[in-house]
XYZ file of N, CA and C in Angstrom:
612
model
N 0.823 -1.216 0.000
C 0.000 0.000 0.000
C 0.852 1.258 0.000
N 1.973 1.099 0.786
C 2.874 2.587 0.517
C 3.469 3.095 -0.694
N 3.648 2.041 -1.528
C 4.449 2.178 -2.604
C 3.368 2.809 -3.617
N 2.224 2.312 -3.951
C 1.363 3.453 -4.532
C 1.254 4.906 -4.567
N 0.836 4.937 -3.259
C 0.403 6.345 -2.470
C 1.309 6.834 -2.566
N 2.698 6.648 -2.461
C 3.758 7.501 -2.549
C 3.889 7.962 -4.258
N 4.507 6.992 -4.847
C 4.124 7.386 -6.464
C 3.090 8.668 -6.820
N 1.879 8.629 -6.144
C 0.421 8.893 -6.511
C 0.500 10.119 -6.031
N 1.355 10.790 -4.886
C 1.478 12.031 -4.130
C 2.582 13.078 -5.111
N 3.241 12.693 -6.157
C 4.282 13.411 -6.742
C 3.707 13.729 -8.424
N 4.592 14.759 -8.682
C 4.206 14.842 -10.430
C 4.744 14.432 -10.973
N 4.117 13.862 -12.440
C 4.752 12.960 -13.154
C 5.434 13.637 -13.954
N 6.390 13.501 -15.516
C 7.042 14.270 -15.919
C 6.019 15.090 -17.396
N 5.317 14.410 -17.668
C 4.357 14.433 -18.160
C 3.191 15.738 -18.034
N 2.854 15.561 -16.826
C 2.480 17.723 -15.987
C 3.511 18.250 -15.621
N 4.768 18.103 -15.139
C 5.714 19.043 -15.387
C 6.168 19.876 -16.678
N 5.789 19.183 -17.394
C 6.635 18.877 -19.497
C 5.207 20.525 -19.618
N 3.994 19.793 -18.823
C 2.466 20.783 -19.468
C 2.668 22.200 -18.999
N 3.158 22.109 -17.252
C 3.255 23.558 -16.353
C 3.895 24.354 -16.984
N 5.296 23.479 -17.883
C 6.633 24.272 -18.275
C 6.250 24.817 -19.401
N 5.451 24.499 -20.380
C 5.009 24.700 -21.205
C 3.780 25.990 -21.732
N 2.693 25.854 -20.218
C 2.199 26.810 -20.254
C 2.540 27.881 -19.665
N 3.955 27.905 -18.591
C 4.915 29.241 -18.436
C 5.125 30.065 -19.207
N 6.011 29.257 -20.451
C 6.702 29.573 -21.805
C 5.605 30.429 -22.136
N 4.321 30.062 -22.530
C 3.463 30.453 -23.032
C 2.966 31.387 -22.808
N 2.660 31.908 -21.607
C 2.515 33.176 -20.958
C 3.016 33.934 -20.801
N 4.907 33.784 -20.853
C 5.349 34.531 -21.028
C 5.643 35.352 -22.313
N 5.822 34.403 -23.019
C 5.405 34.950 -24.670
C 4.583 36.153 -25.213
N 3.483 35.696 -24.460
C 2.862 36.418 -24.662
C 2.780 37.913 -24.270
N 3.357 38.120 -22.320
C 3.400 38.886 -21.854
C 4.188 39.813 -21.976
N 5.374 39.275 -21.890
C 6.755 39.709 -21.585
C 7.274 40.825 -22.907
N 6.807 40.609 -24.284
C 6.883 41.883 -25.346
C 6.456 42.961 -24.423
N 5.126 42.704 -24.348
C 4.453 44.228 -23.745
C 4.818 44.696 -23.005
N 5.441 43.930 -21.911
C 6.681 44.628 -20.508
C 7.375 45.307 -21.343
N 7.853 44.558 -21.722
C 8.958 45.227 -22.176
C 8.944 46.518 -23.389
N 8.091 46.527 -23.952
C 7.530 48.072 -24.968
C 7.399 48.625 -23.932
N 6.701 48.892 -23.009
C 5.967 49.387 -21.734
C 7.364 50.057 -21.731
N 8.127 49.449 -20.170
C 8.969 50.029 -20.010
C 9.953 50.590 -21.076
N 10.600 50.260 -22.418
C 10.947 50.955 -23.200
C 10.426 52.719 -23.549
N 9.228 52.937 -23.487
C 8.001 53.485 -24.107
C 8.386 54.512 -23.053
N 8.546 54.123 -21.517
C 8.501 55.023 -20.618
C 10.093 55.932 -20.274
N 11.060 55.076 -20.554
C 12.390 55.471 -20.466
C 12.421 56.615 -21.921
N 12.227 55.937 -22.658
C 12.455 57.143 -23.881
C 11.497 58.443 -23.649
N 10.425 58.113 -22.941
C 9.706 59.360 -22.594
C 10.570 59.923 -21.465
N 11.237 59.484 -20.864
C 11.686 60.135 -19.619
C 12.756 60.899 -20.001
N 13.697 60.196 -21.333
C 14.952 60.780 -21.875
C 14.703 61.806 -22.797
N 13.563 61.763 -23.646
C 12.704 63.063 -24.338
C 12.631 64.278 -23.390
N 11.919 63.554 -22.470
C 11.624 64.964 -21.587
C 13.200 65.836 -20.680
N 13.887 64.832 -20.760
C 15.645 65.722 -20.665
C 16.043 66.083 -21.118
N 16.124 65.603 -22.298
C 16.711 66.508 -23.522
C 15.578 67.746 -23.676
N 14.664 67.454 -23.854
C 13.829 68.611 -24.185
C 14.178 69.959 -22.771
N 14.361 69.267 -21.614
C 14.592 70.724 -21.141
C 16.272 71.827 -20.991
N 17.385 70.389 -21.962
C 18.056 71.284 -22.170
C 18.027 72.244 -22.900
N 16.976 71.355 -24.390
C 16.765 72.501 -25.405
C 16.361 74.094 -24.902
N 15.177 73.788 -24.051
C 14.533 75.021 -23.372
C 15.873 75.930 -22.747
N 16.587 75.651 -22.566
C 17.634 76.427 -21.440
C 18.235 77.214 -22.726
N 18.974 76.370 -23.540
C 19.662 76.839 -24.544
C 19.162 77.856 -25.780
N 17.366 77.471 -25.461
C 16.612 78.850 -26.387
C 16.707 79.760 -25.815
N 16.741 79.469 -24.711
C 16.823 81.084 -23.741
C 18.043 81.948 -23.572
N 19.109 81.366 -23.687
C 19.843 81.894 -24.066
C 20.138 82.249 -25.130
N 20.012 81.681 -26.585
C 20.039 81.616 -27.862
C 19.239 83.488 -28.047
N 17.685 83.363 -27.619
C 16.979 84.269 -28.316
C 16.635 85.169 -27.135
N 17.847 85.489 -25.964
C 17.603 86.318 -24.870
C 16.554 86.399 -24.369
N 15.671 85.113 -24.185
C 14.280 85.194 -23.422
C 14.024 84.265 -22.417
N 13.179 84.800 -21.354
C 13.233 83.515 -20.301
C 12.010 82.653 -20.926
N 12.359 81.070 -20.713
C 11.232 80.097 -21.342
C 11.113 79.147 -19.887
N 10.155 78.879 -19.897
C 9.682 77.685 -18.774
C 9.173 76.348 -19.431
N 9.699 75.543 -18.753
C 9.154 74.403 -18.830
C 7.585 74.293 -18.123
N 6.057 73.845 -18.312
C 5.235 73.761 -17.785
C 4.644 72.059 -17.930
N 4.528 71.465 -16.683
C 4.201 70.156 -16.429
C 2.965 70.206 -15.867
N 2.248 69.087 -16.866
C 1.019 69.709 -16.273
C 0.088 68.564 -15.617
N -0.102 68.301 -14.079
C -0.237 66.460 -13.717
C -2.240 67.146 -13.318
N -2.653 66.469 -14.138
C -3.734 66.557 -13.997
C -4.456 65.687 -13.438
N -5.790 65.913 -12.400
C -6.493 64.739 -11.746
C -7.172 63.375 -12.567
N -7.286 63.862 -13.926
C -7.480 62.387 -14.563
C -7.321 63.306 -15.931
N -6.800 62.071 -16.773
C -6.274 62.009 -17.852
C -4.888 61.755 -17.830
N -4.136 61.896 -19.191
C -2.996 61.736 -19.127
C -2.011 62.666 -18.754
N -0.565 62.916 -18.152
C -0.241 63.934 -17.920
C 1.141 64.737 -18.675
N 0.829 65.912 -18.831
C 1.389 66.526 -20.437
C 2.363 67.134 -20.081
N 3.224 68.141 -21.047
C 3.651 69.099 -20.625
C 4.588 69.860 -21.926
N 5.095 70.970 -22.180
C 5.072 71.938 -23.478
C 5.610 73.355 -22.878
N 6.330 74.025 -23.603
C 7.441 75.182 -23.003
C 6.436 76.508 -23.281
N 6.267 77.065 -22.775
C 6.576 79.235 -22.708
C 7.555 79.589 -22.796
N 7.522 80.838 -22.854
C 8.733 81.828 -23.371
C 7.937 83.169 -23.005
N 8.337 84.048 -22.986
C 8.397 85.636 -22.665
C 10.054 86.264 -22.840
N 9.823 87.472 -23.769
C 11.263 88.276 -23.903
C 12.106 88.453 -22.380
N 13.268 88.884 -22.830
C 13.980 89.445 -22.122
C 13.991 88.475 -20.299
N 14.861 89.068 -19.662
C 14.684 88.172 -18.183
C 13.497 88.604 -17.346
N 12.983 87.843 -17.041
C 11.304 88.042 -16.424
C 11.841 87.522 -14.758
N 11.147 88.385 -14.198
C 11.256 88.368 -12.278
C 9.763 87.526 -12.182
N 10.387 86.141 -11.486
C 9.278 85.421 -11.221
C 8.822 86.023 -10.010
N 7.120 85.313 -10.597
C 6.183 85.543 -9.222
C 6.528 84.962 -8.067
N 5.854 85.186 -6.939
C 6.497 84.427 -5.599
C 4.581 83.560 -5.788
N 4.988 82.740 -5.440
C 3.775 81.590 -5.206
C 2.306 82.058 -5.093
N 2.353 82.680 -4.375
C 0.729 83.288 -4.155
C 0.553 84.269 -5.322
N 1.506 84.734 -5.759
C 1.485 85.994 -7.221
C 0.713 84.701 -8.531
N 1.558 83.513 -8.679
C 1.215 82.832 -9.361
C 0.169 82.099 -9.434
N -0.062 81.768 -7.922
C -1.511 80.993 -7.900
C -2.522 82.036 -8.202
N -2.529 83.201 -7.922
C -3.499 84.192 -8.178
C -3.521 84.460 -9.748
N -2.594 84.260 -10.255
C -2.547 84.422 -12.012
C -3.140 83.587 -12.781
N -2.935 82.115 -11.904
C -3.661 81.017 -12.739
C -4.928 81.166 -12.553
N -5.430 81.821 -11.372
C -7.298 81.967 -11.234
C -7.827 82.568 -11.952
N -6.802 83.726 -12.640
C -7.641 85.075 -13.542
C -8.373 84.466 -14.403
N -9.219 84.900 -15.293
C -10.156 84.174 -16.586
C -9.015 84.778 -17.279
N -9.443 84.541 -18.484
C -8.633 85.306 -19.742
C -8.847 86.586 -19.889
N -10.266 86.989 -19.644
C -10.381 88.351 -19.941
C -10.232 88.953 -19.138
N -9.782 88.489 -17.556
C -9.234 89.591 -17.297
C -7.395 89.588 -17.061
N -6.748 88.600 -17.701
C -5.771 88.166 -17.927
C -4.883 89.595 -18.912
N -6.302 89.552 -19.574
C -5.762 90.842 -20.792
C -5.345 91.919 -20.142
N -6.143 92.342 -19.322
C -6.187 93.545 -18.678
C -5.034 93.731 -17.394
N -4.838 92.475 -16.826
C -3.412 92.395 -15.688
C -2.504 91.984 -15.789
N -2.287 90.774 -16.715
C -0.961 90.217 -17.005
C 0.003 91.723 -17.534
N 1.302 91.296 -17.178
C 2.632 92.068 -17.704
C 2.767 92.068 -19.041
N 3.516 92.931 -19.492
C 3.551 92.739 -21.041
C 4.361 91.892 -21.465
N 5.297 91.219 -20.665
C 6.365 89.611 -20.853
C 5.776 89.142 -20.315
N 4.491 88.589 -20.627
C 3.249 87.540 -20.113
C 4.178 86.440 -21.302
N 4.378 85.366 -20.474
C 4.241 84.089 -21.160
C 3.302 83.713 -22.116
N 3.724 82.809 -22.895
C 3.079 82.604 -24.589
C 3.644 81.163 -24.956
N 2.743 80.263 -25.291
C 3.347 79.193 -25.970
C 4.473 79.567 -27.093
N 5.852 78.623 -26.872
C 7.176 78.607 -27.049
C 7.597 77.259 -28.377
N 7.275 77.638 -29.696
C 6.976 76.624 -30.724
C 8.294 76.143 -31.052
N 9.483 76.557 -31.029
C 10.744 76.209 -31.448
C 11.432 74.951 -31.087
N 10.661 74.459 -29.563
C 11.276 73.664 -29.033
C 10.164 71.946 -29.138
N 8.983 72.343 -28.519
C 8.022 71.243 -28.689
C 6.741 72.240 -29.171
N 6.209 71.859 -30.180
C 5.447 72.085 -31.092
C 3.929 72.452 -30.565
N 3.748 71.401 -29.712
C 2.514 71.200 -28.874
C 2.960 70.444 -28.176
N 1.618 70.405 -26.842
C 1.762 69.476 -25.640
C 1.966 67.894 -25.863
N 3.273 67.549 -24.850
C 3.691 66.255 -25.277
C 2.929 65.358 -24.339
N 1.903 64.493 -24.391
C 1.758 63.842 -23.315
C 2.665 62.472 -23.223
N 2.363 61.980 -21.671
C 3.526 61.388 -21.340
C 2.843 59.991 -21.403
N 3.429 58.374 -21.716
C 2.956 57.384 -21.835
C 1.971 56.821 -21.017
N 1.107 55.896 -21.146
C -0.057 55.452 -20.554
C 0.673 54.920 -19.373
N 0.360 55.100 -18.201
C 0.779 54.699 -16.499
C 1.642 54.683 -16.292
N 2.460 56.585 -17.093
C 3.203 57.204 -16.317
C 2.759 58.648 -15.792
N 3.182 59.127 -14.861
C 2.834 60.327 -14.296
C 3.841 60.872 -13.681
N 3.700 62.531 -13.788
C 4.322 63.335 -12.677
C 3.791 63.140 -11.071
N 4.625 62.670 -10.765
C 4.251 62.607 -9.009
C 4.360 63.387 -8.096
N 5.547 64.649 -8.610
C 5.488 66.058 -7.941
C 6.580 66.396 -8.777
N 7.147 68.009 -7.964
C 7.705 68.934 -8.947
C 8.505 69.747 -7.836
N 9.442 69.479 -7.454
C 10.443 70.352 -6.082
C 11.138 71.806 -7.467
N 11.193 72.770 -6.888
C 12.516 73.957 -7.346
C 12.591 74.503 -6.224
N 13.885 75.672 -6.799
C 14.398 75.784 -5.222
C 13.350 77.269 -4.652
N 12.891 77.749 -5.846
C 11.702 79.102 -5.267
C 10.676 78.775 -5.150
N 10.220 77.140 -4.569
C 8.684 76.904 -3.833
C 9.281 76.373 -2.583
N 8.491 76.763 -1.613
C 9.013 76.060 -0.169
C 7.999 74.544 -0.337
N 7.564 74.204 -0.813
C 6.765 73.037 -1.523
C 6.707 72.164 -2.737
N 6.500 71.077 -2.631
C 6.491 70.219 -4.069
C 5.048 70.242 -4.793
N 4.774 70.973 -5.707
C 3.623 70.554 -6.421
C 3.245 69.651 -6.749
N 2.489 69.071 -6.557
C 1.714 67.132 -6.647
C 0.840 67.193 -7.448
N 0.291 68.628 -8.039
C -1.023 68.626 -9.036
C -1.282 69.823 -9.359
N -1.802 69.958 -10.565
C -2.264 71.026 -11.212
C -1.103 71.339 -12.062
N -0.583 72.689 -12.276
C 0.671 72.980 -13.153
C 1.757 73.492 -12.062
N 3.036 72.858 -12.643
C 4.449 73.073 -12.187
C 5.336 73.882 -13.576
N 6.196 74.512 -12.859
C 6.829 75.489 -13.684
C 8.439 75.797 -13.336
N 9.634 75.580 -14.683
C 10.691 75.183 -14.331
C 11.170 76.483 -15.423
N 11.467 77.066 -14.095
C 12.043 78.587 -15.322
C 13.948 78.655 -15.864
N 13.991 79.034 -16.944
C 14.951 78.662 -17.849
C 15.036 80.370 -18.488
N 16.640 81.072 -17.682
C 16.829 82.513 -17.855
C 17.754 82.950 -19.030
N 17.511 84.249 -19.463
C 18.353 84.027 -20.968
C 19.873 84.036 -20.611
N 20.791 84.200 -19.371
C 21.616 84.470 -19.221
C 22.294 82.777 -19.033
N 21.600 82.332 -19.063
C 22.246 80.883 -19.143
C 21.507 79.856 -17.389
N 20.439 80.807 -16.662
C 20.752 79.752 -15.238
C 19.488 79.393 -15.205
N 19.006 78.296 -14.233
C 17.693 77.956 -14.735
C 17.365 77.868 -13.163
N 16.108 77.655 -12.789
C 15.907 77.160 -11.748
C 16.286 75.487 -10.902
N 16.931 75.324 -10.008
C 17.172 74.324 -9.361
C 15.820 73.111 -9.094
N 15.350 72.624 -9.793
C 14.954 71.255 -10.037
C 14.610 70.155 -9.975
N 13.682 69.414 -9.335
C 13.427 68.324 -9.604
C 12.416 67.446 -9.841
N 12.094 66.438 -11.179
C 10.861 66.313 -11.784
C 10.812 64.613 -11.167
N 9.934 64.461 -10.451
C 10.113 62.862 -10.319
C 8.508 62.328 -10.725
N 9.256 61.373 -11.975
C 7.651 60.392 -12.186
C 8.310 59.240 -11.622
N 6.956 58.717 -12.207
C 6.122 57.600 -11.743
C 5.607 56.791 -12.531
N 5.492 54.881 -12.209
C 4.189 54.094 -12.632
C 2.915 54.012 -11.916
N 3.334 54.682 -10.662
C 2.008 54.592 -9.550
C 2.559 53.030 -8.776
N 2.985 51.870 -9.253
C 3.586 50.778 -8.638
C 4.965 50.552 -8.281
N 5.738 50.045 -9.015
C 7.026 50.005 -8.189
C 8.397 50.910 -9.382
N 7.964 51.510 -10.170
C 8.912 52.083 -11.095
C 8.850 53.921 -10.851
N 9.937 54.223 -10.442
C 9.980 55.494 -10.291
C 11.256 56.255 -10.802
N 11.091 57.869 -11.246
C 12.573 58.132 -12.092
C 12.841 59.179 -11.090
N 13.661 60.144 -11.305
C 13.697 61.929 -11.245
C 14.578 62.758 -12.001
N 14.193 63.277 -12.648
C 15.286 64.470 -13.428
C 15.465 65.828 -12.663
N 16.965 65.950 -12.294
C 17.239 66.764 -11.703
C 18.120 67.991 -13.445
N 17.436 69.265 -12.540
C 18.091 70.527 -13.321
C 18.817 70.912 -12.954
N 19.976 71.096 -13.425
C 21.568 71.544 -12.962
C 21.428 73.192 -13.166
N 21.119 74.388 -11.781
C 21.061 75.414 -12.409
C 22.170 76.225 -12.684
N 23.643 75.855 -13.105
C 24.239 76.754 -13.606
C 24.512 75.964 -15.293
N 24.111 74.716 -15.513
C 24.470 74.454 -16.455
C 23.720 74.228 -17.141
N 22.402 74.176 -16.771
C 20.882 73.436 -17.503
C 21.263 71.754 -17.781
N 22.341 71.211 -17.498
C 22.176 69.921 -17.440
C 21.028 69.304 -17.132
N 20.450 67.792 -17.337
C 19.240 67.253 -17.193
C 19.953 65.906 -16.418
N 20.328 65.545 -15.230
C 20.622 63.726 -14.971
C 19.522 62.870 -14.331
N 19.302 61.950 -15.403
C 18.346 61.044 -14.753
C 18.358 60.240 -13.523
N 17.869 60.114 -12.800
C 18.251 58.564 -11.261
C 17.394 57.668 -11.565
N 17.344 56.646 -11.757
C 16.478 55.475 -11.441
C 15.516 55.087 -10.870
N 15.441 56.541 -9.153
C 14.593 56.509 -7.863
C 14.406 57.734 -8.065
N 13.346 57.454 -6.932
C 12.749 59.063 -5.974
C 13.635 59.472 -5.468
N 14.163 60.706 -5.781
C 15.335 61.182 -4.843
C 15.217 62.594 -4.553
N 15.424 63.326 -3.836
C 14.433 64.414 -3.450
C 16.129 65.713 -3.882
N 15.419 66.701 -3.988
C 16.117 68.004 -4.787
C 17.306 68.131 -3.402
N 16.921 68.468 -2.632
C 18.142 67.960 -0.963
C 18.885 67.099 -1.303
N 18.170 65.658 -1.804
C 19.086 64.809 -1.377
C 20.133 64.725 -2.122
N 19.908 65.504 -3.499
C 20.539 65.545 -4.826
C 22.245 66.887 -4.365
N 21.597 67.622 -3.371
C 22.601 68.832 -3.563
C 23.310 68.751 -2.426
N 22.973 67.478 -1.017
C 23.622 67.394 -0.208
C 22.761 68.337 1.155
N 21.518 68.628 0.960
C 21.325 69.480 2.015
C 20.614 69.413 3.103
């Protein structure tokens, strides 16, 4: 009687040959799309670096300050596309800006400065959105005492060559996270792999 039951308790090679088989199979199937996926998201992440050296270097190029604007919205996908305004522009202090974004347009006409920001075509054409289940997760520089987590973030880029101090960290929402830090005397762009916070980047 033992010698059965024992046999009868193990797998034969036969459902091993099937399990191994329908592994293969699943992975086949799966494992392209991982892998576009993450491809899909790195080249978006390396687009969006290069693109904000470009921004630095228009600004110097055509003596105008240009911003980068990221824009993480509560649903949909999340975008983002440069401004420009002549000459060096004195940013708002936070509450100047949040109060700017409330104006309507018409009365935008009537208060904005005359180096009011303007979509910036030289560099990205229109708004780039960023791949399906990736996102901006916040937005550190060194003139917010805060990280923006939503709505629009803004990464100013001066014609004299310096940009604001930096840091853009996405996201999959699960276990994949980047950050692009802005180098502000050089407009450099370096990617990290992780969440790494604008401090942790400068030592502070």
């Amino acid at each position: 009687m033992i010698g059965p039951l024992l046999r009868s308790s193990g797998f034969t090679l036969i459902e091993i040959m099937i399990v191994l088989a329908i592994i293969v199979g699943v992975l086949t199937i799966a494992a392209p799309k991982m892998f576009s996926t993450a491809s899909a998201m790195r080249t978006a992440i390396r687009k969006l670096a290069i693109t904000s050296r470009e921004v630095r270097n228009n600004a110097r190029m055509y003596n105008m300050t240009t911003r980068l604007v990221l824009d993480m919205k509560k649903e949909g996908a999340h975008s983002y596309w440069v401004e420009s305004a002549n000459g060096e522009v004195t940013l708002l202090s936070e509450e100047q800006q949040k109060e700017l974004d409330r104006l309507t347009e018409l009365q935008r006409e009537g208060e904005a400065p005359k180096n009011e920001f303007k979509p910036e075509t030289r560099v990205v054409r229109n708004p780039v959105s960023l791949p399906k289940s990736l996102y901006f997760e916040s937005v550190e520089t060194s003139s917010s005492s805060e990280a923006v987590k939503e709505g629009k973030a803004y990464i100013h880029f001066f014609a004299k060559g310096f940009s604001e101090d930096a840091a853009i960290h996405i996201t999959d929402r699960k276990t994949l996270n980047w950050t692009i830090v802005v180098n502000p005397l050089t407009g450099r762009a370096d990617v990290f792999e992780r969440n790494i916070s604008l401090k942790e980047v400068r030592g502070k």
